XYZ file of N, CA, C and O in Angstrom:
512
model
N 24.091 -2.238 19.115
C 22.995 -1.771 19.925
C 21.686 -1.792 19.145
O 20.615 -1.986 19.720
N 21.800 -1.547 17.534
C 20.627 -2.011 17.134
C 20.395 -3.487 16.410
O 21.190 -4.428 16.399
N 18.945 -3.411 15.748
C 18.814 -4.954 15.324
C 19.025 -4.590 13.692
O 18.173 -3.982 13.044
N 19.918 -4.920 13.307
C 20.055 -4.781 11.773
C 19.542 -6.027 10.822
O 19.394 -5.844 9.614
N 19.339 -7.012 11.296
C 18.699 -7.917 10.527
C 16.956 -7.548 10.507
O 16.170 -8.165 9.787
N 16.621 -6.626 11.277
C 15.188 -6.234 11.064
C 15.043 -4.958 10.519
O 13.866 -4.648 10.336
N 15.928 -4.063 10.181
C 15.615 -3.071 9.312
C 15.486 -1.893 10.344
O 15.394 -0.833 9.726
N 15.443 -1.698 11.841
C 15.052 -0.500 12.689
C 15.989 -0.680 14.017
O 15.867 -1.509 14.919
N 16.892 0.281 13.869
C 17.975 0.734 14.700
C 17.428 1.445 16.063
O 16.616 2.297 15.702
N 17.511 1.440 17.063
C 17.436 2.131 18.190
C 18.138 2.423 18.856
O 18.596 1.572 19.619
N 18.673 4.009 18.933
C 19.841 4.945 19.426
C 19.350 5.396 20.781
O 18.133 5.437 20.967
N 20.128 5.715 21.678
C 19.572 6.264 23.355
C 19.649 7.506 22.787
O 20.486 8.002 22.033
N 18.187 8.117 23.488
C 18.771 9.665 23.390
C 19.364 10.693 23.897
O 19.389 11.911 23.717
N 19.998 9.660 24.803
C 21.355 11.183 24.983
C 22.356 11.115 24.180
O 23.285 11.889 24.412
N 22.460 10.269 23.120
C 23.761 10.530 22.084
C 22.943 11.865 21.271
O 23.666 12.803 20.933
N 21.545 11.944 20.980
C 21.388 12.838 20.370
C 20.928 14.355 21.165
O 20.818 15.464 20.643
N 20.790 14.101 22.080
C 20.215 15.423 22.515
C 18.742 15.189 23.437
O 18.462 15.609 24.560
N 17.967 14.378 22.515
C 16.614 14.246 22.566
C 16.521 14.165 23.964
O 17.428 14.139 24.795
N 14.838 14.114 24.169
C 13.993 13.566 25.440
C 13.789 12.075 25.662
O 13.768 11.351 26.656
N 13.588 11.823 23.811
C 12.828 10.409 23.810
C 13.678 9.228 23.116
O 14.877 9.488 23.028
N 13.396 8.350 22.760
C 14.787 7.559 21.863
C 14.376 7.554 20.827
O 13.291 7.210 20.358
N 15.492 8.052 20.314
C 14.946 8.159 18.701
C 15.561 6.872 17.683
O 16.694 6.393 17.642
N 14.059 6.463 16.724
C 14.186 5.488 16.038
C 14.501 5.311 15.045
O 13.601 5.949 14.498
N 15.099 4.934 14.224
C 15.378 4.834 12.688
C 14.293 3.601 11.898
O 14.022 2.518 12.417
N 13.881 3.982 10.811
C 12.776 3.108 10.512
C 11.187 2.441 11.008
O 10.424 1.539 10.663
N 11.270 3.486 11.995
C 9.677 3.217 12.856
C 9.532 4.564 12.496
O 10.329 5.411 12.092
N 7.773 4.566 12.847
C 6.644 5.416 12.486
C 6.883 6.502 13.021
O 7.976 6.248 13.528
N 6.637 7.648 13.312
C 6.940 8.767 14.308
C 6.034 8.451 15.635
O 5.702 7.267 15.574
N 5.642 8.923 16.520
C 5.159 9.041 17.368
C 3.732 9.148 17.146
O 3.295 9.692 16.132
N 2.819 8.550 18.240
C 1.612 8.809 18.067
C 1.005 7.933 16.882
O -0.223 7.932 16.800
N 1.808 7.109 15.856
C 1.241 6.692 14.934
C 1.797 4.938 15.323
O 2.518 4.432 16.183
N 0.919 4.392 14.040
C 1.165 2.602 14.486
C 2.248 2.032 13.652
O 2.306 2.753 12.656
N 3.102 1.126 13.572
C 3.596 1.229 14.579
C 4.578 1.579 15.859
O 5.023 2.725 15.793
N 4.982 0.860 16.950
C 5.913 1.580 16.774
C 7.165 0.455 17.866
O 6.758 -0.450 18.595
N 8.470 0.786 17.723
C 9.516 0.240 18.083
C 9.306 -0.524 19.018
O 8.616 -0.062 19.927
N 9.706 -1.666 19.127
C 9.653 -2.775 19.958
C 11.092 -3.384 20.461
O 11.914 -3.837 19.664
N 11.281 -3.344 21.775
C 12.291 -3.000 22.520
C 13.001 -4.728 22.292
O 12.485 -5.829 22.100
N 14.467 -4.218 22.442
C 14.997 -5.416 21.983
C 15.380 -6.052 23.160
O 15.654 -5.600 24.272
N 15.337 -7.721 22.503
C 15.185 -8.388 24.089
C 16.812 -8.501 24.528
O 17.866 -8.262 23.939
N 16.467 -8.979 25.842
C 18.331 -9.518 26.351
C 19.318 -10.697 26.130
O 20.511 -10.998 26.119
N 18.076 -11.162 25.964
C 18.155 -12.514 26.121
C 18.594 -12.996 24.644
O 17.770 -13.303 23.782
N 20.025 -13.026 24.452
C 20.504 -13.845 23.462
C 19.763 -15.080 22.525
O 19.961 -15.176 21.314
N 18.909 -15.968 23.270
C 18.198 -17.420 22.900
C 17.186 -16.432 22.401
O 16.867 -16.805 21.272
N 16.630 -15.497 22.682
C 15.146 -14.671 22.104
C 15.568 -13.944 20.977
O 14.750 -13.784 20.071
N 16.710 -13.471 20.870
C 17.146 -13.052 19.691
C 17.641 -13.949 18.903
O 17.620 -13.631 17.714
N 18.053 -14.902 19.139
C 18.587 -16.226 17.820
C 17.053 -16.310 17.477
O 16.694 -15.698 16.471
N 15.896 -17.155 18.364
C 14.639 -17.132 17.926
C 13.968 -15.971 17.118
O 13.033 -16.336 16.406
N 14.261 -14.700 17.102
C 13.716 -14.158 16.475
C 14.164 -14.084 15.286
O 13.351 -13.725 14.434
N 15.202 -14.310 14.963
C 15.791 -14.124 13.688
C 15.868 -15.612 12.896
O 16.288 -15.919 11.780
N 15.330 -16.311 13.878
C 15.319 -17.699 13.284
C 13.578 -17.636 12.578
O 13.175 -18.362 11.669
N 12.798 -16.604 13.272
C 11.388 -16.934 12.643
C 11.640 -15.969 11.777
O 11.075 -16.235 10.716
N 12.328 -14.793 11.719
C 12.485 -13.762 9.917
C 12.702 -14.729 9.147
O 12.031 -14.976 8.145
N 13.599 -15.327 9.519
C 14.744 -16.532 8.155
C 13.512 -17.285 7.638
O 13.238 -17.276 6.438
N 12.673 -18.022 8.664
C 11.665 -18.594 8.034
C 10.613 -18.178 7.304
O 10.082 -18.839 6.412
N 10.245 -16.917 7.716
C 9.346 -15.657 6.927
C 9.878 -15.682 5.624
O 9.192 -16.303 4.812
N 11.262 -15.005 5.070
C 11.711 -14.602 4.332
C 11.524 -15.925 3.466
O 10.937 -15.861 2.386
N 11.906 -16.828 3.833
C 12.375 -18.244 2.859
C 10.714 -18.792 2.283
O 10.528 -19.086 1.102
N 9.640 -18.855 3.307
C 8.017 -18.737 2.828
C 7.832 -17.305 1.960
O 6.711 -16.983 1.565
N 8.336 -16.947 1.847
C 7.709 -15.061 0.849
C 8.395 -15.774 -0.517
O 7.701 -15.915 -1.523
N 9.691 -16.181 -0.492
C 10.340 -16.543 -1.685
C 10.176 -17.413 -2.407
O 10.393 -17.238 -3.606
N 9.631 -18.952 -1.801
C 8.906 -19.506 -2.207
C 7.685 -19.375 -2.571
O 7.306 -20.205 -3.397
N 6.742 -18.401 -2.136
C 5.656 -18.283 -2.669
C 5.648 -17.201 -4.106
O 4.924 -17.221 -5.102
N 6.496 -16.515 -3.812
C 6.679 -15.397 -5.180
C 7.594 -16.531 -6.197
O 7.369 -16.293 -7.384
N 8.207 -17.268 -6.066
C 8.611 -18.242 -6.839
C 7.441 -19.081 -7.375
O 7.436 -19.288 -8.588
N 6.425 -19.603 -6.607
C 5.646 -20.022 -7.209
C 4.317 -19.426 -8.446
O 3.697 -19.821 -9.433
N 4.456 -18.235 -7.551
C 3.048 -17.338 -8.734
C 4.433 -16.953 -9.661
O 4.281 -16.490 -10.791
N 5.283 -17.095 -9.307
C 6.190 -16.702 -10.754
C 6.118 -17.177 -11.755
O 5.810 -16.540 -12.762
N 6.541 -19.166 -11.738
C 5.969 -19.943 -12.304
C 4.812 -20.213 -12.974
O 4.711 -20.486 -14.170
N 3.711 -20.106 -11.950
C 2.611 -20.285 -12.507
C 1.836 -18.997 -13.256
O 0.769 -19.126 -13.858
N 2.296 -18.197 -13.164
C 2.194 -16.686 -14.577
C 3.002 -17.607 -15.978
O 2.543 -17.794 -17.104
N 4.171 -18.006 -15.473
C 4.459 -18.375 -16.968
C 4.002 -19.078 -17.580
O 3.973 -19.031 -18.810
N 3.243 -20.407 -16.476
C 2.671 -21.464 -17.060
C 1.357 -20.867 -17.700
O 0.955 -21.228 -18.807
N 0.824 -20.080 -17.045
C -0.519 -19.661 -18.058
C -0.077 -19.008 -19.552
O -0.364 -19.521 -20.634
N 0.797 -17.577 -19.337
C 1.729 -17.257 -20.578
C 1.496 -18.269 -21.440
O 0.940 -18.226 -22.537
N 2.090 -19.429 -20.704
C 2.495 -20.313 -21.968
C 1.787 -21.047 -22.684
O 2.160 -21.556 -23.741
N 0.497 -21.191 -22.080
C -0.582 -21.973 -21.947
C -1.395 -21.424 -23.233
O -1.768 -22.138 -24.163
N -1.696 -19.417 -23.075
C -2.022 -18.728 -23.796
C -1.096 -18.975 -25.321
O -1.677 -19.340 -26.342
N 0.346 -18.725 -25.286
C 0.527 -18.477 -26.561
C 0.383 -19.959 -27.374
O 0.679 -20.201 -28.544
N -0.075 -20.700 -26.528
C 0.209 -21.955 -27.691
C -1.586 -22.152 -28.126
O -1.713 -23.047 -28.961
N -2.705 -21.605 -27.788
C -3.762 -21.446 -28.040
C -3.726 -20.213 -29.156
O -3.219 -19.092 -29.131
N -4.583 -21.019 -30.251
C -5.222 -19.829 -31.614
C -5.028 -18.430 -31.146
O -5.243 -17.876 -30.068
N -4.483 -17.971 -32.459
C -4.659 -16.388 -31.400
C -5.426 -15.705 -32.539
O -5.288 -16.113 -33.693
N -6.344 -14.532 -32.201
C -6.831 -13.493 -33.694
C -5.924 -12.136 -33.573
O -6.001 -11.090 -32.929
N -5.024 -12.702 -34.527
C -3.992 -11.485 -34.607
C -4.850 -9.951 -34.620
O -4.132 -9.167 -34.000
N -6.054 -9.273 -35.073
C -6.665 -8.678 -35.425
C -6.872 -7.705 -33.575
O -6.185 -6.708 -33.355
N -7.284 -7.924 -33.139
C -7.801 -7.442 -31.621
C -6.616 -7.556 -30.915
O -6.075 -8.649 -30.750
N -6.126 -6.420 -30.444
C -4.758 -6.269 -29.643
C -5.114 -5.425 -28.339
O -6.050 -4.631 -28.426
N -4.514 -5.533 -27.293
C -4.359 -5.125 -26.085
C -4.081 -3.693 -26.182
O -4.877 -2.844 -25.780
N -2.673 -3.358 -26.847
C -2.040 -2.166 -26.644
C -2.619 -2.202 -27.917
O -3.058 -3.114 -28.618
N -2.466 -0.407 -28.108
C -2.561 0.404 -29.614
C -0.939 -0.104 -30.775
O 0.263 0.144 -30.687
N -1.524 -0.640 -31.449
C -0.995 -0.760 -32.411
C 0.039 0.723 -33.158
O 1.240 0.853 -32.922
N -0.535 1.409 -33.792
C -0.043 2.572 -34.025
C 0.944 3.327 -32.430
O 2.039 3.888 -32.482
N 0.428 3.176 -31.665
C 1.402 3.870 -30.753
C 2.576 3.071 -30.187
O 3.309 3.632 -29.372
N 2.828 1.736 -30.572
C 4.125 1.382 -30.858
C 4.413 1.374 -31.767
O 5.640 1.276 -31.746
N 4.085 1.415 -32.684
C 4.631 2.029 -34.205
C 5.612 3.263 -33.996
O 6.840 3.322 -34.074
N 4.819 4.064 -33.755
C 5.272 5.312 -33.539
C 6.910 5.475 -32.590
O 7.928 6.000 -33.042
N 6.742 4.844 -31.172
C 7.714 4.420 -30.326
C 9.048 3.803 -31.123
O 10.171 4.304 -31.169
N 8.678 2.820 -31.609
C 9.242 2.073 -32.570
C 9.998 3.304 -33.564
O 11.210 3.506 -33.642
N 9.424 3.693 -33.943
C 10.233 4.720 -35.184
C 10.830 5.932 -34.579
O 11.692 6.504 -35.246
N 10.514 6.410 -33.433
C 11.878 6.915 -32.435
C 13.232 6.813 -32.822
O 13.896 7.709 -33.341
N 13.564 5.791 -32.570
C 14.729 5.277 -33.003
C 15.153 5.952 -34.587
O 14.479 5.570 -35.544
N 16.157 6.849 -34.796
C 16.658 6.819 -35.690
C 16.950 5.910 -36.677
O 16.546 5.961 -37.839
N 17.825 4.888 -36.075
C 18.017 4.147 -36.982
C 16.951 2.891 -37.759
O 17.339 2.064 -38.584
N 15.693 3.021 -37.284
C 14.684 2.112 -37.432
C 13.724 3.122 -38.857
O 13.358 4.290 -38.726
N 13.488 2.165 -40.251
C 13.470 3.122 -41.194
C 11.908 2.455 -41.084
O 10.948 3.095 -40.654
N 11.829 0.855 -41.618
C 10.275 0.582 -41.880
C 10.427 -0.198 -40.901
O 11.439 -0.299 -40.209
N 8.820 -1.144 -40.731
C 8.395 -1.831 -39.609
C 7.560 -2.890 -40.337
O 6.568 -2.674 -41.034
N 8.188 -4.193 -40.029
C 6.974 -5.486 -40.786
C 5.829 -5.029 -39.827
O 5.804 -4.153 -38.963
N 4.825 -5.975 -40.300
C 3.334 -5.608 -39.913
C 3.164 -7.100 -38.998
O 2.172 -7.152 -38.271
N 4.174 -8.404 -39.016
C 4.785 -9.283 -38.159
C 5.121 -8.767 -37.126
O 4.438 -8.956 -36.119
N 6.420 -7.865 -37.079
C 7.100 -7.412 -36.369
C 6.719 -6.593 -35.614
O 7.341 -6.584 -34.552
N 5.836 -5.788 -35.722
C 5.117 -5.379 -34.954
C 3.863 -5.926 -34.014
O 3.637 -5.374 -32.938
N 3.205 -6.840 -34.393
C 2.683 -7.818 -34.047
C 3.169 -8.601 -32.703
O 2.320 -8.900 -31.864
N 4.387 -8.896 -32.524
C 5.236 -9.563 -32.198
C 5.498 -8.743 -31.107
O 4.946 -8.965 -30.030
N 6.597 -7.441 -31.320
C 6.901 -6.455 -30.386
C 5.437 -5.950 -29.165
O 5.474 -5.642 -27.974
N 4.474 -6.042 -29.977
C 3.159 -5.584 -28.944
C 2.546 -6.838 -27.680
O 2.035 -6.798 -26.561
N 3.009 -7.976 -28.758
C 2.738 -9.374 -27.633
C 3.615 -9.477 -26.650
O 3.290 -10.005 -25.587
N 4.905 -8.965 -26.873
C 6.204 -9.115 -25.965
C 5.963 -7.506 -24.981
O 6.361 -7.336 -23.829
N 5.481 -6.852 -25.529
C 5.006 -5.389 -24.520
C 3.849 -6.087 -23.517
O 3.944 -6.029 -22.291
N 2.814 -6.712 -24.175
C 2.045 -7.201 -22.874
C 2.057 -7.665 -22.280
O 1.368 -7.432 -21.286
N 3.010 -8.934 -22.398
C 3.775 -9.690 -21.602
C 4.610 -9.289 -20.955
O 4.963 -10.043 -20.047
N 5.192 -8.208 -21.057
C 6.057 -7.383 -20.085
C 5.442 -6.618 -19.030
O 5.980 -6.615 -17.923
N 4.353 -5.951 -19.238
C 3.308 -5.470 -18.681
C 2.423 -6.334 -17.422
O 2.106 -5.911 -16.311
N 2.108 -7.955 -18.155
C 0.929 -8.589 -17.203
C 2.037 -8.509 -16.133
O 1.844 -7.979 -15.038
N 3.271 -9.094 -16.527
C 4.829 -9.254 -15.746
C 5.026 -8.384 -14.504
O 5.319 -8.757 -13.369
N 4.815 -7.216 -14.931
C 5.155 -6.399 -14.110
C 3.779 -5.739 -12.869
O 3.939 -5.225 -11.762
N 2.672 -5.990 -13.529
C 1.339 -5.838 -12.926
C 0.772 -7.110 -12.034
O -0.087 -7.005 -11.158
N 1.527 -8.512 -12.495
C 1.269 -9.421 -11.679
C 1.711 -9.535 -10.295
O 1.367 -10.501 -9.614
């Protein structure tokens, strides 16, 4: 009785009690938007789920592509001069993070270097 390939169920409300039909995954009342009644017509429902499929498969390809092309810049960047000297993140406060760890006694001044480039890159990653 509901549409589960779209994420919003619609129950009659006399299974619950209610006045009105209550929705699962739509807005409450009074607000936008709101539940859109499902059709009868078998051919309107293959069509509709035939234009999600196509939605979904354009979203994935396009997040596939800026995926790519983040790395290609990434990559673009690390193979250009770098001035180790001027860093993004604080230096000392992955240090510090870094020595958390019990078992972590000293820290190359490489290695740290390194760990802070792989933090920003995790970062643009996750902000992109």
């Amino acid at each position: 009785m509901g549409d589960l390939d779209g994420g919003s169920q619609v129950y009659p409300a006399s299974a619950y009690g209610h006045a009105a039909t209550v929705a699962i995954g739509v807005t409450p009342a009074g607000s936008q938007p709101t539940a859109q009644p499902l059709p009868s017509n078998p051919a309107q429902v293959s069509a509709q789920n035939q234009l999600l499929y196509e939605q979904s498969q354009q979203f994935q390809q396009q997040q596939q592509r800026q995926l790519q092309q983040f790395w290609a810049e990434r990559l673009s960047e690390i193979e250009q001069p770098t001035d180790f000297k001027n860093h993004v993140l604080p230096l000392a406060r992955i240090k510090k993070i870094m020595k958390a760890d019990e078992d972590v006694c000293m820290i190359s001044a490489d290695a740290l270097v390194i760990f802070a480039k792989a933090c920003e890159m995790f970062v643009l990653e996750l902000t992109a």
